[in-house]
Coordinates of C-alpha atoms in Angstrom, one line a residue:
M1 CA -91.9 6.2 -5.7
R2 CA -91.7 9.5 -7.3
R3 CA -88.1 9.9 -6.3
V4 CA -87.3 6.6 -7.9
R5 CA -89.1 7.5 -11.1
D6 CA -87.2 10.8 -11.2
N7 CA -83.9 9.2 -10.7
R8 CA -84.7 6.7 -13.5
R9 CA -85.7 9.6 -15.8
E10 CA -82.3 11.4 -15.0
E11 CA -80.4 8.1 -15.7
N12 CA -82.3 7.7 -19.0
G13 CA -81.5 11.3 -19.9
A14 CA -77.8 11.0 -19.2
A15 CA -77.8 7.8 -21.2
E16 CA -79.3 9.6 -24.1
E17 CA -76.6 12.3 -23.8
R18 CA -73.8 9.7 -23.6
D19 CA -75.2 7.7 -26.6
P20 CA -74.9 9.6 -29.9
L21 CA -77.3 7.4 -31.6
N22 CA -80.1 8.2 -29.1
A23 CA -79.2 11.8 -29.2
M24 CA -79.7 11.8 -33.1
S25 CA -83.1 10.0 -32.9
G26 CA -84.7 13.0 -31.4
G27 CA -87.2 11.1 -29.2
G28 CA -85.0 8.6 -27.4
E29 CA -86.7 5.8 -25.5
R30 CA -89.9 7.7 -24.9
A31 CA -90.7 8.0 -28.7
S32 CA -89.9 4.4 -29.4
S33 CA -92.3 1.5 -29.3
G34 CA -92.3 -1.1 -26.5
H35 CA -90.2 -3.5 -28.5
G36 CA -87.7 -0.7 -29.1
R37 CA -87.6 0.1 -25.4
F38 CA -86.9 -3.6 -24.6
R39 CA -84.1 -3.8 -27.2
S40 CA -82.5 -0.6 -26.0
R41 CA -82.6 -1.9 -22.4
G42 CA -80.9 -5.1 -23.6
L43 CA -78.1 -3.1 -25.2
K44 CA -77.7 -1.0 -22.1
D45 CA -77.5 -4.1 -19.8
K46 CA -75.2 -5.8 -22.1
G47 CA -72.6 -2.9 -21.9
K48 CA -72.9 -2.2 -18.3
T49 CA -70.0 -3.2 -15.9
H50 CA -70.3 -4.6 -12.5
P51 CA -69.8 -1.9 -9.8
T52 CA -67.1 -3.8 -8.0
I53 CA -65.1 -4.3 -11.2
Q54 CA -65.6 -0.7 -12.2
A55 CA -64.2 0.4 -8.8
K56 CA -61.1 -1.7 -9.4
H57 CA -60.5 -0.3 -12.7
N58 CA -60.8 3.2 -11.3
Q59 CA -58.3 2.4 -8.6
M60 CA -55.8 0.9 -11.1
Y61 CA -56.1 4.0 -13.3
L62 CA -55.4 6.3 -10.4
I63 CA -52.3 4.3 -9.4
T64 CA -50.9 4.2 -12.9
S65 CA -51.4 7.9 -13.4
L66 CA -49.7 8.8 -10.1
A67 CA -46.9 6.4 -10.8
Q68 CA -46.2 7.5 -14.2
K69 CA -42.5 8.2 -14.9
P70 CA -41.3 11.8 -15.7
P71 CA -40.1 12.3 -19.3
M72 CA -36.5 11.9 -20.0
D73 CA -34.5 15.0 -19.6
G74 CA -30.9 15.9 -20.4
A75 CA -30.2 16.9 -16.9
L76 CA -31.6 13.8 -15.3
I77 CA -28.3 11.8 -15.8
N78 CA -29.5 9.1 -13.5
Q79 CA -32.3 8.1 -16.0
A80 CA -30.7 9.0 -19.1
L81 CA -27.5 6.8 -18.6
P82 CA -27.4 3.2 -17.4
R83 CA -25.5 2.3 -14.2
E84 CA -22.6 0.7 -16.0
L85 CA -21.9 3.9 -18.0
L86 CA -22.2 6.1 -14.8
L87 CA -19.6 3.7 -13.1
R88 CA -17.3 4.2 -16.1
I89 CA -17.6 7.9 -15.8
F90 CA -16.8 7.8 -12.1
S91 CA -13.8 5.7 -12.7
L92 CA -12.2 8.6 -14.4
L93 CA -12.5 11.0 -11.4
D94 CA -9.9 11.6 -8.8
M95 CA -10.3 10.8 -5.2
V96 CA -11.5 14.3 -4.1
S97 CA -14.1 14.4 -6.9
L98 CA -15.4 10.9 -6.0
C99 CA -16.0 12.1 -2.4
R100 CA -17.8 15.1 -3.5
C101 CA -20.0 13.0 -5.8
A102 CA -20.7 10.7 -3.0
Q103 CA -22.3 13.6 -1.2
T104 CA -24.7 14.5 -3.9
C105 CA -27.5 11.9 -3.4
R106 CA -27.9 8.3 -2.3
Y107 CA -27.6 6.8 -5.8
W108 CA -24.5 8.7 -6.4
N109 CA -23.1 7.7 -3.0
L110 CA -23.6 4.1 -4.0
L111 CA -21.9 4.7 -7.4
A112 CA -19.0 6.8 -6.2
L113 CA -18.0 4.5 -3.3
D114 CA -18.2 1.5 -5.5
G115 CA -15.1 -0.6 -5.1
S116 CA -14.4 -0.6 -8.8
N117 CA -13.7 3.2 -8.6
W118 CA -11.0 2.7 -5.9
M119 CA -8.5 0.4 -7.5
T120 CA -5.8 3.0 -7.2
V121 CA -5.6 5.2 -4.0
D122 CA -2.9 7.7 -3.1
F123 CA -3.3 9.4 0.3
F124 CA 0.0 11.5 0.0
D125 CA -1.8 14.9 -0.1
F126 CA -3.8 14.0 3.0
Q127 CA -1.0 12.3 4.9
K128 CA -1.4 14.3 8.1
F129 CA -5.0 13.3 8.4
I130 CA -4.9 9.6 7.5
K131 CA -5.2 7.4 10.5
G132 CA -5.9 3.8 11.1
P133 CA -9.7 3.9 10.8
V134 CA -9.5 5.5 7.3
V135 CA -7.5 2.6 6.0
E136 CA -9.8 0.0 7.7
N137 CA -12.9 1.6 6.1
L138 CA -11.2 1.8 2.7
A139 CA -10.4 -1.9 2.9
K140 CA -13.9 -2.8 3.8
R141 CA -15.3 -0.6 0.9
C142 CA -12.9 -1.8 -1.8
G143 CA -12.2 -5.4 -0.8
G144 CA -10.6 -7.3 -3.7
F145 CA -10.9 -4.3 -6.1
L146 CA -8.0 -2.5 -4.6
K147 CA -4.8 -3.0 -6.5
D148 CA -2.6 0.1 -5.8
L149 CA -2.3 1.9 -2.5
S150 CA 0.1 4.6 -1.5
L151 CA 0.4 5.6 2.2
R152 CA 3.5 7.9 1.6
G153 CA 4.2 10.0 4.6
C154 CA 1.2 8.6 6.6
E155 CA 3.2 8.4 9.9
N156 CA 0.1 7.7 12.0
I157 CA -0.5 4.3 10.3
Q158 CA 0.3 1.4 12.5
D159 CA 0.3 -2.4 12.2
S160 CA -3.3 -2.9 13.5
A161 CA -4.8 -1.0 10.6
L162 CA -2.6 -2.7 8.0
R163 CA -3.5 -6.2 9.5
S164 CA -7.2 -5.5 8.6
F165 CA -6.2 -4.1 5.2
T166 CA -4.1 -7.2 4.2
R167 CA -7.0 -9.6 5.1
Q168 CA -9.7 -7.7 3.2
C169 CA -7.5 -6.7 0.2
P170 CA -5.7 -9.8 -0.9
N171 CA -5.3 -8.6 -4.5
I172 CA -3.1 -5.7 -3.7
E173 CA -0.2 -5.4 -6.3
R174 CA 1.5 -2.2 -5.5
L175 CA 2.0 -0.9 -1.9
S176 CA 3.9 2.1 -0.7
L177 CA 4.7 2.5 3.1
Y178 CA 7.3 5.2 2.5
K179 CA 8.1 7.0 5.8
C180 CA 5.4 4.9 7.8
K181 CA 7.8 4.8 10.7
R182 CA 5.4 2.9 13.0
V183 CA 5.2 0.0 10.7
T184 CA 7.1 -3.2 11.9
D185 CA 7.8 -6.6 11.0
M186 CA 4.2 -7.6 11.8
T187 CA 2.9 -5.8 8.7
C188 CA 5.3 -7.7 6.5
E189 CA 4.2 -10.9 8.1
N190 CA 0.5 -10.2 7.3
L191 CA 1.6 -9.2 3.7
G192 CA 3.4 -12.5 3.3
K193 CA 0.4 -14.5 4.7
N194 CA -2.4 -12.8 2.7
C195 CA -1.1 -10.7 -0.2
H196 CA 0.5 -13.3 -2.6
R197 CA 0.0 -11.1 -5.6
L198 CA 2.2 -8.3 -4.4
Q199 CA 4.6 -7.0 -7.1
V200 CA 5.8 -3.5 -5.8
L201 CA 6.7 -2.8 -2.2
N202 CA 8.2 0.4 -0.9
L203 CA 9.5 0.3 2.7
E204 CA 11.8 3.3 2.5
N205 CA 12.5 5.0 5.8
C206 CA 10.7 2.3 7.8
G207 CA 13.4 2.1 10.4
A208 CA 11.7 -0.7 12.5
I209 CA 12.0 -3.2 9.6
T210 CA 14.5 -6.0 10.1
D211 CA 15.6 -9.2 8.4
R212 CA 12.7 -11.0 9.8
A213 CA 10.3 -8.9 7.7
L214 CA 12.2 -9.6 4.5
R215 CA 11.9 -13.4 5.3
F216 CA 8.1 -13.2 5.6
I217 CA 8.0 -11.2 2.3
A218 CA 10.3 -13.7 0.7
D219 CA 8.2 -16.7 1.8
G220 CA 4.8 -15.3 0.8
C221 CA 5.2 -12.8 -2.1
K222 CA 6.7 -14.9 -4.8
K223 CA 5.7 -12.6 -7.5
L224 CA 7.6 -9.6 -6.0
E225 CA 9.4 -7.5 -8.7
Y226 CA 10.4 -4.3 -6.9
I227 CA 11.3 -3.6 -3.4
N228 CA 12.8 -0.4 -1.8
I229 CA 14.4 -0.9 1.6
S230 CA 16.4 2.3 1.6
W231 CA 17.5 3.8 4.9
C232 CA 16.4 0.6 7.0
D233 CA 19.5 0.4 9.0
A234 CA 18.4 -2.8 10.8
I235 CA 18.6 -4.9 7.7
T236 CA 21.8 -6.9 7.2
N237 CA 23.3 -9.3 4.6
R238 CA 21.0 -12.0 5.9
G239 CA 17.8 -10.2 4.9
I240 CA 19.1 -9.6 1.3
S241 CA 19.8 -13.2 1.0
F242 CA 16.2 -14.0 2.0
L243 CA 15.0 -11.7 -0.7
L244 CA 17.1 -12.9 -3.5
K245 CA 16.6 -16.5 -2.8
G246 CA 12.9 -16.3 -2.1
C247 CA 11.7 -13.9 -4.8
P248 CA 12.7 -15.5 -8.2
E249 CA 11.1 -12.6 -10.2
L250 CA 12.7 -9.8 -8.4
Q251 CA 14.0 -7.2 -10.9
A252 CA 14.6 -4.0 -8.8
L253 CA 16.5 -3.9 -5.5
I254 CA 16.7 -0.4 -4.0
M255 CA 18.8 -0.3 -1.0
K256 CA 20.2 3.3 -0.4
G257 CA 21.9 4.0 2.9
C258 CA 21.5 0.5 4.4
E259 CA 24.4 0.8 6.9
G260 CA 23.8 -2.7 8.2
V261 CA 24.9 -4.3 4.8
T262 CA 28.5 -5.0 4.3
D263 CA 30.7 -5.4 1.3
S264 CA 30.1 -9.2 1.2
V265 CA 26.4 -8.9 0.8
F266 CA 26.3 -10.7 -2.5
N267 CA 28.9 -13.4 -1.8
N268 CA 27.6 -16.8 -2.8
L269 CA 24.5 -15.3 -4.3
A270 CA 25.4 -15.4 -8.0
D271 CA 22.7 -18.0 -8.8
S272 CA 20.0 -15.9 -7.3
M273 CA 20.7 -12.6 -9.0
D274 CA 20.1 -13.4 -12.7
S275 CA 16.7 -11.6 -12.6
I276 CA 18.1 -8.2 -11.2
I277 CA 17.8 -5.5 -13.7
E278 CA 17.9 -2.5 -11.4
L279 CA 20.3 -2.1 -8.4
D280 CA 20.8 1.0 -6.2
M281 CA 23.5 0.9 -3.5
N282 CA 23.9 4.7 -3.0
R283 CA 25.9 5.4 0.2
C284 CA 26.4 1.8 1.1
F285 CA 29.7 0.2 1.9
V286 CA 30.9 -1.1 -1.4
T287 CA 34.2 -2.3 -2.4
D288 CA 35.7 -3.8 -5.6
D289 CA 34.8 -7.2 -4.3
T290 CA 31.2 -6.2 -4.1
V291 CA 31.1 -5.1 -7.7
Q292 CA 32.8 -8.3 -8.7
A293 CA 30.1 -10.3 -7.1
I294 CA 27.4 -8.2 -8.8
A295 CA 29.1 -8.7 -12.1
N296 CA 29.3 -12.5 -11.6
G297 CA 25.6 -12.8 -10.9
A298 CA 23.6 -10.0 -12.5
A299 CA 24.3 -10.3 -16.2
R300 CA 21.0 -8.7 -17.1
L301 CA 21.8 -5.5 -15.1
E302 CA 20.7 -2.3 -16.8
Y303 CA 20.7 0.3 -14.1
L304 CA 23.4 0.6 -11.4
C305 CA 24.0 3.3 -8.8
L306 CA 27.2 3.3 -6.9
S307 CA 27.3 7.1 -6.0
Q308 CA 28.9 8.0 -2.7
C309 CA 30.9 4.7 -2.7
P310 CA 34.4 6.2 -2.7
Q311 CA 36.2 2.9 -2.1
I312 CA 35.7 1.5 -5.6
T313 CA 38.5 1.8 -8.2
D314 CA 39.1 1.0 -11.9
R315 CA 38.9 -2.7 -10.9
S316 CA 35.2 -2.2 -10.4
L317 CA 34.8 -0.7 -13.9
N318 CA 36.7 -3.6 -15.4
S319 CA 34.4 -6.1 -13.7
L320 CA 31.3 -4.3 -15.0
A321 CA 32.8 -4.2 -18.4
Q322 CA 33.2 -8.0 -18.5
G323 CA 30.0 -9.1 -16.6
C324 CA 27.4 -6.4 -17.2
K325 CA 27.4 -5.6 -20.8
R326 CA 23.7 -4.6 -20.9
L327 CA 24.3 -1.6 -18.7
T328 CA 22.4 1.5 -19.9
D329 CA 22.4 3.8 -16.8
L330 CA 25.5 4.1 -14.5
E331 CA 25.8 6.5 -11.6
L332 CA 29.1 7.0 -10.1
A333 CA 29.0 10.4 -8.3
N334 CA 31.8 11.1 -5.9
C335 CA 33.8 8.1 -6.8
N336 CA 37.1 9.9 -6.8
L337 CA 39.4 6.9 -7.5
L338 CA 38.0 6.1 -11.0
S339 CA 40.3 7.1 -13.9
D340 CA 40.3 7.3 -17.7
V341 CA 41.7 3.7 -18.0
G342 CA 38.7 2.2 -16.3
F343 CA 36.2 4.3 -18.2
G344 CA 37.9 3.4 -21.5
N345 CA 37.6 -0.3 -20.9
L346 CA 33.9 0.3 -19.8
A347 CA 33.1 2.2 -23.0
K348 CA 34.5 -0.5 -25.2
N349 CA 32.5 -3.3 -23.7
C350 CA 29.2 -1.5 -22.6
K351 CA 28.2 0.1 -25.8
G352 CA 24.6 0.5 -24.8
L353 CA 25.3 3.1 -22.2
M354 CA 22.8 6.0 -22.4
R355 CA 23.0 7.9 -19.1
L356 CA 26.2 8.6 -17.1
D357 CA 26.6 10.4 -13.8
L358 CA 30.3 11.1 -13.3
E359 CA 30.0 14.1 -10.9
D360 CA 33.0 14.7 -8.9
C361 CA 35.1 12.0 -10.5
S362 CA 38.0 14.3 -10.4
L363 CA 40.5 12.1 -12.1
I364 CA 38.8 11.8 -15.5
T365 CA 40.0 14.0 -18.5
D366 CA 39.1 14.3 -22.1
Q367 CA 40.5 10.9 -22.8
A368 CA 37.4 9.3 -21.0
L369 CA 35.1 11.5 -23.1
H370 CA 36.8 10.5 -26.3
A371 CA 36.2 6.9 -25.4
F372 CA 32.5 7.4 -24.8
A373 CA 32.3 9.4 -28.0
N374 CA 33.9 6.6 -30.1
H375 CA 32.2 3.5 -28.5
C376 CA 28.9 4.5 -27.0
P377 CA 26.6 6.1 -29.8
Q378 CA 23.4 6.1 -27.7
I379 CA 24.3 8.5 -24.9
V380 CA 21.4 10.7 -24.0
G381 CA 22.6 12.4 -20.8
M382 CA 25.9 13.0 -19.1
T383 CA 26.9 14.6 -15.9
L384 CA 30.4 16.0 -15.6
S385 CA 30.0 18.5 -12.8
H386 CA 33.2 19.1 -10.8
C387 CA 35.2 17.3 -13.3
E388 CA 37.8 20.0 -13.3
Q389 CA 40.2 18.4 -15.8
V390 CA 37.6 18.3 -18.7
T391 CA 38.2 20.9 -21.4
D392 CA 36.6 22.0 -24.6
D393 CA 38.2 19.2 -26.5
G394 CA 36.3 16.5 -24.7
V395 CA 33.0 18.4 -24.7
I396 CA 33.2 19.1 -28.4
A397 CA 34.0 15.4 -29.2
L398 CA 31.0 14.4 -27.2
C399 CA 28.7 16.9 -29.0
Q400 CA 29.9 15.9 -32.4
A401 CA 29.5 12.2 -31.9
H402 CA 26.1 12.4 -30.2
K403 CA 24.5 15.3 -32.2
D404 CA 21.4 13.3 -32.7
T405 CA 21.0 11.8 -29.3
L406 CA 22.4 14.0 -26.6
E407 CA 19.6 15.7 -24.6
V408 CA 21.2 16.8 -21.1
L409 CA 24.7 17.9 -20.5
E410 CA 25.7 19.0 -17.0
L411 CA 29.1 20.9 -16.8
D412 CA 28.8 22.6 -13.4
N413 CA 32.1 23.9 -12.0
C414 CA 34.2 22.9 -15.0
P415 CA 36.7 25.9 -15.1
M416 CA 38.4 24.8 -18.3
V417 CA 35.2 24.8 -20.4
T418 CA 35.0 28.0 -22.5
D419 CA 32.8 29.6 -25.1
A420 CA 34.3 27.4 -27.8
A421 CA 32.3 24.4 -26.4
L422 CA 29.0 26.4 -26.7
L423 CA 29.6 27.0 -30.4
H424 CA 29.3 23.3 -31.1
M425 CA 26.3 22.8 -28.8
K426 CA 24.0 24.6 -31.2
N427 CA 24.5 21.7 -33.6
V428 CA 23.1 19.0 -31.2
K429 CA 19.6 18.5 -32.5
N430 CA 17.9 17.1 -29.5
L431 CA 19.7 19.1 -26.8
K432 CA 17.3 20.3 -24.1
R433 CA 19.2 21.4 -21.1
V434 CA 22.8 22.5 -20.4
D435 CA 24.0 23.3 -16.9
L436 CA 26.9 25.8 -16.7
Y437 CA 26.8 26.9 -13.0
D438 CA 30.1 28.5 -11.9
C439 CA 31.8 27.9 -15.2
Q440 CA 34.1 30.9 -14.8
S441 CA 35.4 30.8 -18.4
V442 CA 32.0 30.9 -20.1
S443 CA 30.9 34.4 -20.8
K444 CA 27.3 35.7 -20.7
E445 CA 27.5 36.8 -24.3
A446 CA 28.1 33.2 -25.4
I447 CA 25.1 32.0 -23.5
N448 CA 22.9 34.6 -24.9
R449 CA 24.1 33.8 -28.3
L450 CA 23.2 30.1 -27.8
K451 CA 19.8 30.9 -26.5
Q452 CA 19.1 33.0 -29.7
Q453 CA 20.3 30.3 -31.9
R454 CA 18.6 27.5 -30.1
P455 CA 15.7 28.9 -28.0
V456 CA 14.5 25.4 -27.2
I457 CA 17.7 24.8 -25.1
S458 CA 17.3 25.5 -21.4
V459 CA 20.6 27.0 -20.3
H460 CA 21.2 27.1 -16.5
A461 CA 24.0 29.5 -15.4
Y462 CA 24.9 31.7 -12.6
F463 CA 26.9 34.9 -12.8
A464 CA 28.0 36.6 -9.7
P465 CA 27.2 40.3 -9.5
P466 CA 30.1 42.5 -10.0
T467 CA 31.8 43.6 -6.9
P468 CA 31.5 47.3 -6.2
P469 CA 34.8 49.2 -6.2
V470 CA 36.3 50.1 -2.8
T471 CA 35.8 53.8 -2.1
S472 CA 38.3 55.5 0.1
N473 CA 36.8 58.1 2.5
P474 CA 38.3 61.6 2.0
P475 CA 40.4 62.8 4.9
R476 CA 38.6 65.1 7.4
N477 CA 40.6 67.7 9.0
N478 CA 40.0 69.4 12.3
I479 CA 38.1 66.6 14.0
C480 CA 39.1 64.9 17.2
R481 CA 40.1 61.1 17.5
C482 CA 36.8 60.1 18.9
C483 CA 35.0 61.5 15.8
T484 CA 37.4 59.6 13.6
I485 CA 36.6 56.2 15.3
L486 CA 32.9 56.8 15.1

């Protein structure tokens, strides 16, 4: 009983210490009357909390105090920025930086490997290490986000990996398989079945591609605008016909070095070529009849490359002058049968020409340059390398007529161009580059003078070092024949 009384006294004392009113009264409960004691007990019981409820309150306080969030700090980017903003930042990083960020923490791994950051992927810098599983994992991670994929030079890629890719990435728009030599018609079949939004396809140096592949592409990829089938020797006229008839939006056809294509490739295809704007037939077997078929069907043609096609003559230039009046870029390097007459007719009708590559067109003279100077006011670049009959007169006329537009002038191996032509180049306002390799009549002093007057112009020239004079050995007397030979 004494212990109980003592405990009650201690509780009463503690209550007095906690209650400032009791502490100020001086006597507390002991100094008060019985009625006051009853009234204080009533107040005490009224403010007392049940032990179970008080225990739960203490437990919740402990939980909330331990789970309290740390204060925002500038270094805590995960808390300072929302997820959407972090994804936007990651979208500006390159592939290597994204992979490094993915190794930082779990949260950054999820953000860095999000499909929205991998809409454009170029594996060219890692071509030796890219194999099938890499492409398959990329397809699983990106899915429908991937729009542009470049596998240039990834020779280890096969049809099996690309089959999985085409199924999981149906929204692909640009695909480069340059030098993927193990890719066959099966990949093109899967592209035609699954990737109906494909717009740009590069199959250059894919030697296993045949006409069958182009048929699948034509049947399934109706939005195709650009295709490169250069150096695919197995492709014939039949495959080109599939493309032109099945892809109504095709604008660019690059077919350099397609040895299986003949000069009749565009016969009876005039109605299917009206959308073609860019055509490259470098090193193909092209004749005047081929160019005539191009001129009949491709009225919107702006870029045409017929370099290394030595069979064409002035008849081809006349056909282009009549049917392709929108030409801006024309490449005719090593077409040795073209003369001033054909270029004169071309200049009169194709007045929008801007870039001309006439390297090794050995028959042209200053007359052709005068025609371009008089009728083509928008020329930006011209290549006249190995045109040995071009003189200062033609170059000066070209510089005077295009002093506000000309930017690049290549005159390699033009032996009749002298220092007089360089005097007029300083007046060409936008001239950026001049090539004068092996121009024997141009002096080093004239080039230095042009550089001083127009330091912005990049002049490329080569001067062979002077040949040392031949010195004759003085005669040596009193030596034997063997010593003379040695």
